[in-house]
mmCIF file with all atom_site columns, C-alpha atoms in Angstrom:
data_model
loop_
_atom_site.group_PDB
_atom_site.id
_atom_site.type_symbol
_atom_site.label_atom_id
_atom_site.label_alt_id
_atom_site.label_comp_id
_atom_site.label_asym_id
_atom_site.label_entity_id
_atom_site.label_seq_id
_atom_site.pdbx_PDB_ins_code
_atom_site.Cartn_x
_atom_site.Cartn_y
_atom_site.Cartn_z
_atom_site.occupancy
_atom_site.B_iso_or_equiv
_atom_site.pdbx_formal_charge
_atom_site.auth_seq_id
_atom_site.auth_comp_id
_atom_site.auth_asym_id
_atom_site.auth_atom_id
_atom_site.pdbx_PDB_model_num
ATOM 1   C CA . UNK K 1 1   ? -66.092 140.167 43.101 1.00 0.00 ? 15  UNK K CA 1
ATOM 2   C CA . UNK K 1 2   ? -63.106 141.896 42.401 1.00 0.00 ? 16  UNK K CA 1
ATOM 3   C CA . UNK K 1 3   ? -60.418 142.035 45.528 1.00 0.00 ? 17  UNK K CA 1
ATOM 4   C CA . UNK K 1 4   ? -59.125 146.114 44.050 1.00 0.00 ? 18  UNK K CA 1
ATOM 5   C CA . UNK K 1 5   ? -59.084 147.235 39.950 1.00 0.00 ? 19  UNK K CA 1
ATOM 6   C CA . UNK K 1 6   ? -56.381 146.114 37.899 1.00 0.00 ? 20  UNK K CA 1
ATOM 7   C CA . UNK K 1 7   ? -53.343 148.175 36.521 1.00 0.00 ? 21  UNK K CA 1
ATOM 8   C CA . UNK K 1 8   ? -51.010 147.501 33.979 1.00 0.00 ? 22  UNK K CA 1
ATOM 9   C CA . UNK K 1 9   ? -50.863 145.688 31.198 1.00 0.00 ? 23  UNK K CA 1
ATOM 10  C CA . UNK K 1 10  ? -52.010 141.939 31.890 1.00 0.00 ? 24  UNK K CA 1
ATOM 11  C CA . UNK K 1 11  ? -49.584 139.195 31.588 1.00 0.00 ? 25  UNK K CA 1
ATOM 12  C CA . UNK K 1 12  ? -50.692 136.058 33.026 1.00 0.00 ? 26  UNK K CA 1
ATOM 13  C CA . UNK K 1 13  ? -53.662 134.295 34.663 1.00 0.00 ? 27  UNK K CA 1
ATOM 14  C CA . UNK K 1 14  ? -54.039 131.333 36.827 1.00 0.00 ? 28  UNK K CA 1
ATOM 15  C CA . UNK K 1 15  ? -57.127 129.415 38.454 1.00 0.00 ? 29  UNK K CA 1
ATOM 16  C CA . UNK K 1 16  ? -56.646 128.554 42.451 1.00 0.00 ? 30  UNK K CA 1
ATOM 17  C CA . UNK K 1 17  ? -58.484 126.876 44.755 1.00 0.00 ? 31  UNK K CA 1
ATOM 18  C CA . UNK K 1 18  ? -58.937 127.815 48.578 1.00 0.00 ? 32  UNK K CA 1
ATOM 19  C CA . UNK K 1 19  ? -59.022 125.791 51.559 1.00 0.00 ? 33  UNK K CA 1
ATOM 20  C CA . UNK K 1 20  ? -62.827 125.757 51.383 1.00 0.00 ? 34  UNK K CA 1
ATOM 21  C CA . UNK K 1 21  ? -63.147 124.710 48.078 1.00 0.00 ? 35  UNK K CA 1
ATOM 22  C CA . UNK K 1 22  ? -63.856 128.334 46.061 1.00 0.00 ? 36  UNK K CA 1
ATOM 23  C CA . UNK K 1 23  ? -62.355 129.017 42.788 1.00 0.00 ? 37  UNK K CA 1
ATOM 24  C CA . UNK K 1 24  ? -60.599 132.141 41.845 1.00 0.00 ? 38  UNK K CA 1
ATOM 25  C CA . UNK K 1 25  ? -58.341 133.509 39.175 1.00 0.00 ? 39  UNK K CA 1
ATOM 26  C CA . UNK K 1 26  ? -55.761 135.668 39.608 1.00 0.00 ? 40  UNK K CA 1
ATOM 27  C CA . UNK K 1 27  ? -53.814 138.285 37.142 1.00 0.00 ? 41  UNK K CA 1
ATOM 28  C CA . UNK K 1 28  ? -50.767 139.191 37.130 1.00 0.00 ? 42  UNK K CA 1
ATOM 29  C CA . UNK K 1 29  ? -49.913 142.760 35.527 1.00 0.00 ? 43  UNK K CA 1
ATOM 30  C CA . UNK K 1 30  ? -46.415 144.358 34.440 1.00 0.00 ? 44  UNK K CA 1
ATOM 31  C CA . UNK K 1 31  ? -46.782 147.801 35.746 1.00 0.00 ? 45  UNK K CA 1
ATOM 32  C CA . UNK K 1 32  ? -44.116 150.528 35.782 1.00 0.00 ? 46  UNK K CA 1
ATOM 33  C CA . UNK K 1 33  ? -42.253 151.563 39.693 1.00 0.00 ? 47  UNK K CA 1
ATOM 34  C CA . UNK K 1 34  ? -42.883 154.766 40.727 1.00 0.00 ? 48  UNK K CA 1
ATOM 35  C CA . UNK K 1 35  ? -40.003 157.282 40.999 1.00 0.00 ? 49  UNK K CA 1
ATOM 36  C CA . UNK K 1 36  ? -37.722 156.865 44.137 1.00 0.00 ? 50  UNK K CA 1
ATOM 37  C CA . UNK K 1 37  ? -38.166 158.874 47.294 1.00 0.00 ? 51  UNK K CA 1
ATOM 38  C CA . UNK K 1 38  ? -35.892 159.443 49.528 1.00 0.00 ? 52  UNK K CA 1
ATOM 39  C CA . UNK K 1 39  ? -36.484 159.631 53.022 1.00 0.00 ? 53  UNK K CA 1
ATOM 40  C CA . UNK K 1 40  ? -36.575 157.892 56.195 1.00 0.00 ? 54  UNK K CA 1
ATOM 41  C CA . UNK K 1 41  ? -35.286 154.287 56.814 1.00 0.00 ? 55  UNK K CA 1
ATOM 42  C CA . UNK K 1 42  ? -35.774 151.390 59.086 1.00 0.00 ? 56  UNK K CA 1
ATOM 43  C CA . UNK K 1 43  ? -34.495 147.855 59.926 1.00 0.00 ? 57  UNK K CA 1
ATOM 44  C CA . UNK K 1 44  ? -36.587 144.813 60.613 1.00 0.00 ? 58  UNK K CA 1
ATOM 45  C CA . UNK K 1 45  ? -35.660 141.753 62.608 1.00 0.00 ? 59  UNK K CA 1
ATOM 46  C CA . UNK K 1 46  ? -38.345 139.340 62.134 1.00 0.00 ? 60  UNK K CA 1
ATOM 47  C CA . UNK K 1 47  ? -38.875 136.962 65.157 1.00 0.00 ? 61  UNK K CA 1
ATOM 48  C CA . UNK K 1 48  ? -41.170 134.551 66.927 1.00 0.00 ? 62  UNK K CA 1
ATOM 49  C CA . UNK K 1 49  ? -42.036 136.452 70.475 1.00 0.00 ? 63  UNK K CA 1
ATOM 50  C CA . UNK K 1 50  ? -42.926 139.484 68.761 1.00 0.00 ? 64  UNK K CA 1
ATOM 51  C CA . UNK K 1 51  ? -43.651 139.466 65.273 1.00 0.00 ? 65  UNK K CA 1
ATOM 52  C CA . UNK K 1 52  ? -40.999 142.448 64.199 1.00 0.00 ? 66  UNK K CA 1
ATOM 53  C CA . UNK K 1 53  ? -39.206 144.441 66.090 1.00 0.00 ? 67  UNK K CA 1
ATOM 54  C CA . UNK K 1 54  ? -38.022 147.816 64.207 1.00 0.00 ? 68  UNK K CA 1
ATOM 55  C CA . UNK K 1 55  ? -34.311 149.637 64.356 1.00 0.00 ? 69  UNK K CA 1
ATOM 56  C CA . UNK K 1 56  ? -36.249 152.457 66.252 1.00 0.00 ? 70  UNK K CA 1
ATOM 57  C CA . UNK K 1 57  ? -37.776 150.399 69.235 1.00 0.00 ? 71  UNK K CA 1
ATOM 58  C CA . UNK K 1 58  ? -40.992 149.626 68.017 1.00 0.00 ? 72  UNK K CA 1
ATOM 59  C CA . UNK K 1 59  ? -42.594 146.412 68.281 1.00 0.00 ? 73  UNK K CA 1
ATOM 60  C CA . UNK K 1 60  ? -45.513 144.581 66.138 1.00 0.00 ? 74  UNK K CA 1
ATOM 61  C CA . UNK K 1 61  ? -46.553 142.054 67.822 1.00 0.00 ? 75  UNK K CA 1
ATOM 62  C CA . UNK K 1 62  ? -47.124 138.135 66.924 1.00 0.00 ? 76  UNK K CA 1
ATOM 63  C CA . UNK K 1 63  ? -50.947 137.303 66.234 1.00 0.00 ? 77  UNK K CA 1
ATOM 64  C CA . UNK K 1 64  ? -50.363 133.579 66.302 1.00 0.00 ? 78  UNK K CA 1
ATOM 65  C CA . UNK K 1 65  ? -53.537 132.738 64.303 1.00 0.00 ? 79  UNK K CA 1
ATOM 66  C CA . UNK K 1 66  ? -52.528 129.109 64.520 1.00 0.00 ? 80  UNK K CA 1
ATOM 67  C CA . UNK K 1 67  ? -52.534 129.143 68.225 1.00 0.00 ? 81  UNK K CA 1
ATOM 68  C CA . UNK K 1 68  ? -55.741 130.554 68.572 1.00 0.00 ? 82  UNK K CA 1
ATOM 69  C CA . UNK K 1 69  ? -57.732 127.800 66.454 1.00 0.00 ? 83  UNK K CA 1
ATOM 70  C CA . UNK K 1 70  ? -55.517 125.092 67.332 1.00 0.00 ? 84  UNK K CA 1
ATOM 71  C CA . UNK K 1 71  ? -57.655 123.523 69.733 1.00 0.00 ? 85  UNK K CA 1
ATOM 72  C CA . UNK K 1 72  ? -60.507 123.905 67.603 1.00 0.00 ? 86  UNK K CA 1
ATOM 73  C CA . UNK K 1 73  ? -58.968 122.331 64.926 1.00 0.00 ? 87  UNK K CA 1
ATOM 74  C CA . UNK K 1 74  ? -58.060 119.355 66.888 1.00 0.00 ? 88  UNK K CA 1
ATOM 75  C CA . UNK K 1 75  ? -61.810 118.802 68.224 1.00 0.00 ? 89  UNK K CA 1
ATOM 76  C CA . UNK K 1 76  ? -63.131 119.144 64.429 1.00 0.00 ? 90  UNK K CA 1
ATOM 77  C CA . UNK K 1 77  ? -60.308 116.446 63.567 1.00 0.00 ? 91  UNK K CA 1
ATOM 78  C CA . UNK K 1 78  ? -61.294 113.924 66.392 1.00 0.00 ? 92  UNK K CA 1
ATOM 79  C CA . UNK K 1 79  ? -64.665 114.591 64.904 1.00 0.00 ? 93  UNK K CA 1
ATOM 80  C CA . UNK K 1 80  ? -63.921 113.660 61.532 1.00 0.00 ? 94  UNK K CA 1
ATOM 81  C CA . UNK K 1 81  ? -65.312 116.433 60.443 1.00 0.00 ? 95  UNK K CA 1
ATOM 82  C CA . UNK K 1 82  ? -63.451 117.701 57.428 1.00 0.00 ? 96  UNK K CA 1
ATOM 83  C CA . UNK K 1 83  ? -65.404 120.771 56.417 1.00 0.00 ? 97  UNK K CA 1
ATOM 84  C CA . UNK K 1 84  ? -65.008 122.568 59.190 1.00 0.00 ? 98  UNK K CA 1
ATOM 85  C CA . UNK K 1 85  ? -61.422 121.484 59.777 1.00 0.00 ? 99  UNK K CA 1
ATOM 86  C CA . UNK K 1 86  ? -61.025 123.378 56.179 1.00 0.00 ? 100 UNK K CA 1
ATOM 87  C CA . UNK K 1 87  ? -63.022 126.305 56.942 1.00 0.00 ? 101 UNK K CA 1
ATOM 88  C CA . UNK K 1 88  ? -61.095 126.938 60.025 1.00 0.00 ? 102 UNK K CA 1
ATOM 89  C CA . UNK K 1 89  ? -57.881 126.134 58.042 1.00 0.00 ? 103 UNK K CA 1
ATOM 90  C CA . UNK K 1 90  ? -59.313 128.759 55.811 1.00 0.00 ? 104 UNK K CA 1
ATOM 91  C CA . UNK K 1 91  ? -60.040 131.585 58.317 1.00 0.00 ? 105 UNK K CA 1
ATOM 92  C CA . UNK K 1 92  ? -56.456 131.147 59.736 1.00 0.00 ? 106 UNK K CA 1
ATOM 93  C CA . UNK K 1 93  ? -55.011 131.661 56.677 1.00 0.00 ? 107 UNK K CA 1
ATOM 94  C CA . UNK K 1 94  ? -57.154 134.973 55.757 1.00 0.00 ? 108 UNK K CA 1
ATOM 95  C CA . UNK K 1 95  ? -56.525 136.564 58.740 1.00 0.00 ? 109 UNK K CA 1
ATOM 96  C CA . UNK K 1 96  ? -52.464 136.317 58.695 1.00 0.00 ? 110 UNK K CA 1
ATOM 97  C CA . UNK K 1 97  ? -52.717 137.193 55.089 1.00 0.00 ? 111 UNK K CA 1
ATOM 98  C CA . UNK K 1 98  ? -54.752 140.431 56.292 1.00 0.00 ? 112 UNK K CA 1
ATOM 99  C CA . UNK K 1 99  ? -52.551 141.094 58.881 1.00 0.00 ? 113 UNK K CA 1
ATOM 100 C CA . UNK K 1 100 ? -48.999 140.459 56.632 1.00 0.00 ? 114 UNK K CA 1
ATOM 101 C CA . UNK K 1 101 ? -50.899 143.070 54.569 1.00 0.00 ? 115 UNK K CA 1
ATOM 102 C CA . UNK K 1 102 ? -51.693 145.574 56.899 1.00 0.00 ? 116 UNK K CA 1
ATOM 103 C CA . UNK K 1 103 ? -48.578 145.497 57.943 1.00 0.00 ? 117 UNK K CA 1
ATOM 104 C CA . UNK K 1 104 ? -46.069 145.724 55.253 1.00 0.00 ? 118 UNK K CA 1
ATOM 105 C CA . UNK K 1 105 ? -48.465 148.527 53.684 1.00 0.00 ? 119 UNK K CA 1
ATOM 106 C CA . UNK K 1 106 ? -47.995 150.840 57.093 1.00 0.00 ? 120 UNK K CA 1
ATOM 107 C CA . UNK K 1 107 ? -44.134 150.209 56.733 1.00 0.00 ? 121 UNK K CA 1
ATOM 108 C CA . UNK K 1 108 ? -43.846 151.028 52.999 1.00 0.00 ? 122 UNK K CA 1
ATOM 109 C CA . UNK K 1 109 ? -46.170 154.162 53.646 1.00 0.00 ? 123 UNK K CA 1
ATOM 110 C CA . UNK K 1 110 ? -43.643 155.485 56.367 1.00 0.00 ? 124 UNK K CA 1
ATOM 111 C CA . UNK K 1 111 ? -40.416 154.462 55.196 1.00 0.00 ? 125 UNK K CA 1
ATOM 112 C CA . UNK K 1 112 ? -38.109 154.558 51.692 1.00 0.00 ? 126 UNK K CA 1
ATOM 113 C CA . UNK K 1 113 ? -35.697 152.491 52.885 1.00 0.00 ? 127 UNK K CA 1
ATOM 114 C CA . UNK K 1 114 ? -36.367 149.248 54.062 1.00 0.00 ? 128 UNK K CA 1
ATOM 115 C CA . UNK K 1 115 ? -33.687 146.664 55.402 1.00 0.00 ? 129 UNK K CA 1
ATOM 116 C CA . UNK K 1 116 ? -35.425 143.141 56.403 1.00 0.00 ? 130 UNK K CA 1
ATOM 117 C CA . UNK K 1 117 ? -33.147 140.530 57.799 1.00 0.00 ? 131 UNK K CA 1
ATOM 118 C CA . UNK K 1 118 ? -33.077 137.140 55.902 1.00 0.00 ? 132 UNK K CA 1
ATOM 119 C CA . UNK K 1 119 ? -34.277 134.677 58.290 1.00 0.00 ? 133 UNK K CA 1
ATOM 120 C CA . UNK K 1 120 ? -35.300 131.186 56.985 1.00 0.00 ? 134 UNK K CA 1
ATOM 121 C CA . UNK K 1 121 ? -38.116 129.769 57.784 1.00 0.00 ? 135 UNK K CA 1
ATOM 122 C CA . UNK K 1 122 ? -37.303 126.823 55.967 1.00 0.00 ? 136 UNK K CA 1
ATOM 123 C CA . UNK K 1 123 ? -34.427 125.771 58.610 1.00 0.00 ? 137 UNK K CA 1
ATOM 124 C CA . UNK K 1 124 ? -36.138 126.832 61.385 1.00 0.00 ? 138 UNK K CA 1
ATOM 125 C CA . UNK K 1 125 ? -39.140 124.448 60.221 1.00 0.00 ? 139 UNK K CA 1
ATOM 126 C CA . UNK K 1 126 ? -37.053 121.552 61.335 1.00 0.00 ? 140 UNK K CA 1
ATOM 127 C CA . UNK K 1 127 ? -37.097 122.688 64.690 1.00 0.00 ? 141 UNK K CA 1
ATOM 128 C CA . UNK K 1 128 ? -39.364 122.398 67.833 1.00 0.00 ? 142 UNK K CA 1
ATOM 129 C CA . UNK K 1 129 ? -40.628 126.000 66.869 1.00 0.00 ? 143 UNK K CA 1
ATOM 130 C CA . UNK K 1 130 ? -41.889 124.658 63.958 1.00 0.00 ? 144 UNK K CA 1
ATOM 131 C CA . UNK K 1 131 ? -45.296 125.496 64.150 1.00 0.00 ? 145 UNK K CA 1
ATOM 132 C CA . UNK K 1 132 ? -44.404 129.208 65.280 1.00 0.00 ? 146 UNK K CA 1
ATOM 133 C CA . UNK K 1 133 ? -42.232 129.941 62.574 1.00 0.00 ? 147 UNK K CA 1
ATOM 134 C CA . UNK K 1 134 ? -44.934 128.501 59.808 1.00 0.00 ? 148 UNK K CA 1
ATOM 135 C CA . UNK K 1 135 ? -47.378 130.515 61.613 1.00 0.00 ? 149 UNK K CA 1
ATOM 136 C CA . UNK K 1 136 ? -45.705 133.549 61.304 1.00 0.00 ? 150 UNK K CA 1
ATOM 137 C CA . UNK K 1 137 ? -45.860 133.887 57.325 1.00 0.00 ? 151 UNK K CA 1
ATOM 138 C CA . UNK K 1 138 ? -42.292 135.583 57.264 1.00 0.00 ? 152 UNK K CA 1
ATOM 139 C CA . UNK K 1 139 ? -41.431 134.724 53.345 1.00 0.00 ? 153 UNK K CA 1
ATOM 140 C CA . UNK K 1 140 ? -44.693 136.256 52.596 1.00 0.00 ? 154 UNK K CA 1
ATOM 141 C CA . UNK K 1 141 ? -44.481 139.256 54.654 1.00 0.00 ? 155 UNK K CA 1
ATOM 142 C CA . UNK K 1 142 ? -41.069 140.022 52.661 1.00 0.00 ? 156 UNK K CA 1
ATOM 143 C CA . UNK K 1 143 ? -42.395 138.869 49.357 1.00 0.00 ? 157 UNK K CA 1
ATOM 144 C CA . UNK K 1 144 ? -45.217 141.936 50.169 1.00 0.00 ? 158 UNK K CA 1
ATOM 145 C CA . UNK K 1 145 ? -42.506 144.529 51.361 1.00 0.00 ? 159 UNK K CA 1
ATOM 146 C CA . UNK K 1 146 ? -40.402 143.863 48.316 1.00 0.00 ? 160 UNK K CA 1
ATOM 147 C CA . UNK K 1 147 ? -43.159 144.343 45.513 1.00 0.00 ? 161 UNK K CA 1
ATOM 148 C CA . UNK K 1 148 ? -44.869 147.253 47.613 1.00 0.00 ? 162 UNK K CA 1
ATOM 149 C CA . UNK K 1 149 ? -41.346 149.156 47.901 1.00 0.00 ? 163 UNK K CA 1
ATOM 150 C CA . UNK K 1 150 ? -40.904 148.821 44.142 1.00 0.00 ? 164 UNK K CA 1
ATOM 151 C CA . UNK K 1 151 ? -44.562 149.944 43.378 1.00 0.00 ? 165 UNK K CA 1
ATOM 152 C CA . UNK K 1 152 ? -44.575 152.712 45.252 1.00 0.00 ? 166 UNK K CA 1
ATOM 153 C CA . UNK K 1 153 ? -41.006 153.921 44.835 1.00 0.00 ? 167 UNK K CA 1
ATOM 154 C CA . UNK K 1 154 ? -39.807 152.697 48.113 1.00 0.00 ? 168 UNK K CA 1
ATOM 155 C CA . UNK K 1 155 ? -36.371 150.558 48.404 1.00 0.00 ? 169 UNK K CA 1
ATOM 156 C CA . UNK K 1 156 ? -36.496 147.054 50.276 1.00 0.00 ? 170 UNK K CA 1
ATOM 157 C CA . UNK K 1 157 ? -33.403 144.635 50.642 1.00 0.00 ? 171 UNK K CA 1
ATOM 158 C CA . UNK K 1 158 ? -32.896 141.689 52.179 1.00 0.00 ? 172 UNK K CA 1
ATOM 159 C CA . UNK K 1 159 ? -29.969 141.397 54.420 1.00 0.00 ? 173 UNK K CA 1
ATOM 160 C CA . UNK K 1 160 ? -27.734 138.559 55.721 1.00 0.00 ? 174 UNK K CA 1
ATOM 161 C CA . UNK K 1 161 ? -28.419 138.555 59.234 1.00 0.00 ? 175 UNK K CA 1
ATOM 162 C CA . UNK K 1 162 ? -25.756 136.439 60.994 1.00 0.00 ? 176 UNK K CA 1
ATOM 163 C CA . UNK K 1 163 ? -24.344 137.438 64.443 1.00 0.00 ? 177 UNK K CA 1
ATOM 164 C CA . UNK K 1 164 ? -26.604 140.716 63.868 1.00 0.00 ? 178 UNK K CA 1
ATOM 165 C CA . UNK K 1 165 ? -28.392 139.650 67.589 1.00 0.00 ? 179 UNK K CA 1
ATOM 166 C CA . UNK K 1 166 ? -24.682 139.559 69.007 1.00 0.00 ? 180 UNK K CA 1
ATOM 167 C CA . UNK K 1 167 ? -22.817 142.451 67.613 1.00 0.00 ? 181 UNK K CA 1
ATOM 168 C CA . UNK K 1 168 ? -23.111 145.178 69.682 1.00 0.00 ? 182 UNK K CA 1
ATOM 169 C CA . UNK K 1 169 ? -24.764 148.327 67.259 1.00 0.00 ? 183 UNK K CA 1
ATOM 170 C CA . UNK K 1 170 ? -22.940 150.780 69.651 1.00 0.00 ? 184 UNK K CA 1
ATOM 171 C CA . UNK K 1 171 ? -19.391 150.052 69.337 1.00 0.00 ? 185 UNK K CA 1
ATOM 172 C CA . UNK K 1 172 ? -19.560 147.492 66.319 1.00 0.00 ? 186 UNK K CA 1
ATOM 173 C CA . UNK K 1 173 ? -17.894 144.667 68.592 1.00 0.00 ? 187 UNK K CA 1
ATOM 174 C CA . UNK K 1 174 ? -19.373 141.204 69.638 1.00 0.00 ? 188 UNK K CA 1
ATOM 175 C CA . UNK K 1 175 ? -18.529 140.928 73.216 1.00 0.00 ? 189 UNK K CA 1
ATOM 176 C CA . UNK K 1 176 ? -17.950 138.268 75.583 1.00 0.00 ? 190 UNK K CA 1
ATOM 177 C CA . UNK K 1 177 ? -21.681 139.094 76.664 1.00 0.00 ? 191 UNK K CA 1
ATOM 178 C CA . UNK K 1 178 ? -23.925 139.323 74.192 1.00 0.00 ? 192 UNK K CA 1
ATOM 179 C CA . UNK K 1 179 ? -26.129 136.073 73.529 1.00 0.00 ? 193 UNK K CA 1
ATOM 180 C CA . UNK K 1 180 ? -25.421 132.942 72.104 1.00 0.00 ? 194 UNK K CA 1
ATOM 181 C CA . UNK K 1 181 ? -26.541 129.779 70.435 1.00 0.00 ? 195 UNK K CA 1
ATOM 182 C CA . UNK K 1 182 ? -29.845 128.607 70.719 1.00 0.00 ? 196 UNK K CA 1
ATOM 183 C CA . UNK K 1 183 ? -29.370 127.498 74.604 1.00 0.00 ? 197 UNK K CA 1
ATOM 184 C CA . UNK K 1 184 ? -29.880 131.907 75.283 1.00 0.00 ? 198 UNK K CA 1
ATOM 185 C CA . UNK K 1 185 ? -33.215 132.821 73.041 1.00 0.00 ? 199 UNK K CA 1
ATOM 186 C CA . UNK K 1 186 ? -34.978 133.101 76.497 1.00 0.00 ? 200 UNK K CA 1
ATOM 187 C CA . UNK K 1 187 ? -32.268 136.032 76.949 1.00 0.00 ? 201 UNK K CA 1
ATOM 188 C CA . UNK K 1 188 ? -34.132 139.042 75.344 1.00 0.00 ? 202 UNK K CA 1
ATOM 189 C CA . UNK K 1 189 ? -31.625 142.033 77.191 1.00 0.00 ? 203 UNK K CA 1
ATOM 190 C CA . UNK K 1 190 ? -28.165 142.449 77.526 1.00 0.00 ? 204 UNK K CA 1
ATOM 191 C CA . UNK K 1 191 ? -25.390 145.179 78.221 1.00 0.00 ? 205 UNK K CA 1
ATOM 192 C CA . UNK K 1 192 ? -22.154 145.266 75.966 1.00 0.00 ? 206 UNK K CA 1
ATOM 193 C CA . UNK K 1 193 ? -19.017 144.316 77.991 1.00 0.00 ? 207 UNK K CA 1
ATOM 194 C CA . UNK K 1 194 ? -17.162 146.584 75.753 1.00 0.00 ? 208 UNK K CA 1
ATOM 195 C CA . UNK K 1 195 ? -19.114 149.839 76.381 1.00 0.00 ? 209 UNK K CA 1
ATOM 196 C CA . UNK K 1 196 ? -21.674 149.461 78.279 1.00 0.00 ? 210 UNK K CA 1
ATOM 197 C CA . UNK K 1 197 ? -24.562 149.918 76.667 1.00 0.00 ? 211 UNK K CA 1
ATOM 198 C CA . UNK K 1 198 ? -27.683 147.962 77.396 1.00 0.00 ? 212 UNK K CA 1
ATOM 199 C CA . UNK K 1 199 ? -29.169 145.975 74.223 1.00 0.00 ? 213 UNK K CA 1
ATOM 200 C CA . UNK K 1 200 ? -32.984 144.954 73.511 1.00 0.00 ? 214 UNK K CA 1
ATOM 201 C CA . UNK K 1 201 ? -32.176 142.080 71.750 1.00 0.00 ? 215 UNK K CA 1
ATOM 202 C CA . UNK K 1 202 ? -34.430 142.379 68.549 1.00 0.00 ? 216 UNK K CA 1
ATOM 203 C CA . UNK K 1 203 ? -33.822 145.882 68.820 1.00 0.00 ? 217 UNK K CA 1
ATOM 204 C CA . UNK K 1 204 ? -30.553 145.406 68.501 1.00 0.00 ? 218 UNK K CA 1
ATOM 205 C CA . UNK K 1 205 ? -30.268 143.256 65.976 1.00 0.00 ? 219 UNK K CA 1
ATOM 206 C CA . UNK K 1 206 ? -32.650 145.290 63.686 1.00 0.00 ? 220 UNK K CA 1
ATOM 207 C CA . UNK K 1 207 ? -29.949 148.384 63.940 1.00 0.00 ? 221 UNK K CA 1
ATOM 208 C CA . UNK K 1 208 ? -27.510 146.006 62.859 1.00 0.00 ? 222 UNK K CA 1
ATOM 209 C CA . UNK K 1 209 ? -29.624 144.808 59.554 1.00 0.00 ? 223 UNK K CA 1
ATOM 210 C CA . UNK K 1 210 ? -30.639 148.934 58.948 1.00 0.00 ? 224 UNK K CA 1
#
């Protein structure tokens, strides 16, 4: 079957295989970016609690496909039975691909700007939240807003976001008060000792990235 038709003028092919063992190829197409729109914008601070949070307050949440299965993944490994193992590997991996999809499709429908913080799941691997931040699929999720912007004449950058969580998107100051260092994640509100204003966290930061 075919996933959607094809566009554009082919390119490339390549064979892959999935979890489960099924063959597929895939094509990829140089097509030509719509015209630009200009419109509405929005920031994105990606995170582990809830998935996104979005320069305007609103939330998506975290799925956590991995979580879900994870027990039934470990009973189908003490059972040495690989198969299933696979095919449960497999169904975690469709559904956050579905669900990275959904999502950066809604975004790139409602905004034309699109600021997404750079957060790297490749450090954050190393960690104890290791498993979360895998889970969570961000490089793919950006990877989708990026191509989607350009397709449908949207604008998505990535942004450097360093002390974005501390500096206050108020005043433009990084107070004595706002978060820091790993020890304060659990911290998810704060006011401003400068001005006074009282910071969601994510929030927060995702004005600062916008």
């Amino acid at each position: 079957w075919k996933t959607r038709e094809t566009i554009g003028q082919y390119k490339s092919g390549v064979f892959v295989q999935d979890a489960r063992g099924r063959w597929y190829i895939l094509f990829q197409c140089k097509i030509e970016p719509a015209a630009s729109r200009v419109g509405r914008s929005i920031g994105i601070d990606l995170g582990l609690k809830s998935f996104a949070s979005l320069s305007d307050g609103r939330k998506i949440c975290n799925p956590r496909y991995f979580r879900t299965y994870e027990k039934a993944i470990a009973v189908a490994q003490r059972a040495k039975n690989k198969p299933r193992v696979r095919a449960i590997q497999a169904k975690i991996a469709n559904a956050r691909h579905h669900f990275l999809h959904q999502q950066s499709t809604l975004l790139v429908r409602e905004f034309d700007f699109i600021a997404v913080g750079n957060v790297s799941p490749t450090k954050l691997a190393k960690t104890r939240m290791a498993k979360s931040v895998l889970d969570a699929g961000w490089s793919s999720f950006r990877h989708m807003l990026l191509y989607k912007a350009q397709k449908s004449g949207a604008v998505c950058i990535e942004v450097d976001e360093r002390m974005t969580s501390r500096t206050c998107s108020s005043c433009g100051k990084i107070p004595d008060s706002s978060p820091k260092g790993m020890g304060t994640l659990g911290v998810r509100h704060w006011a401003c000792s400068g001005c006074g204003t009282h910071h969601d966290r994510d929030v927060n930061a995702a004005q600062n990235i916008l």
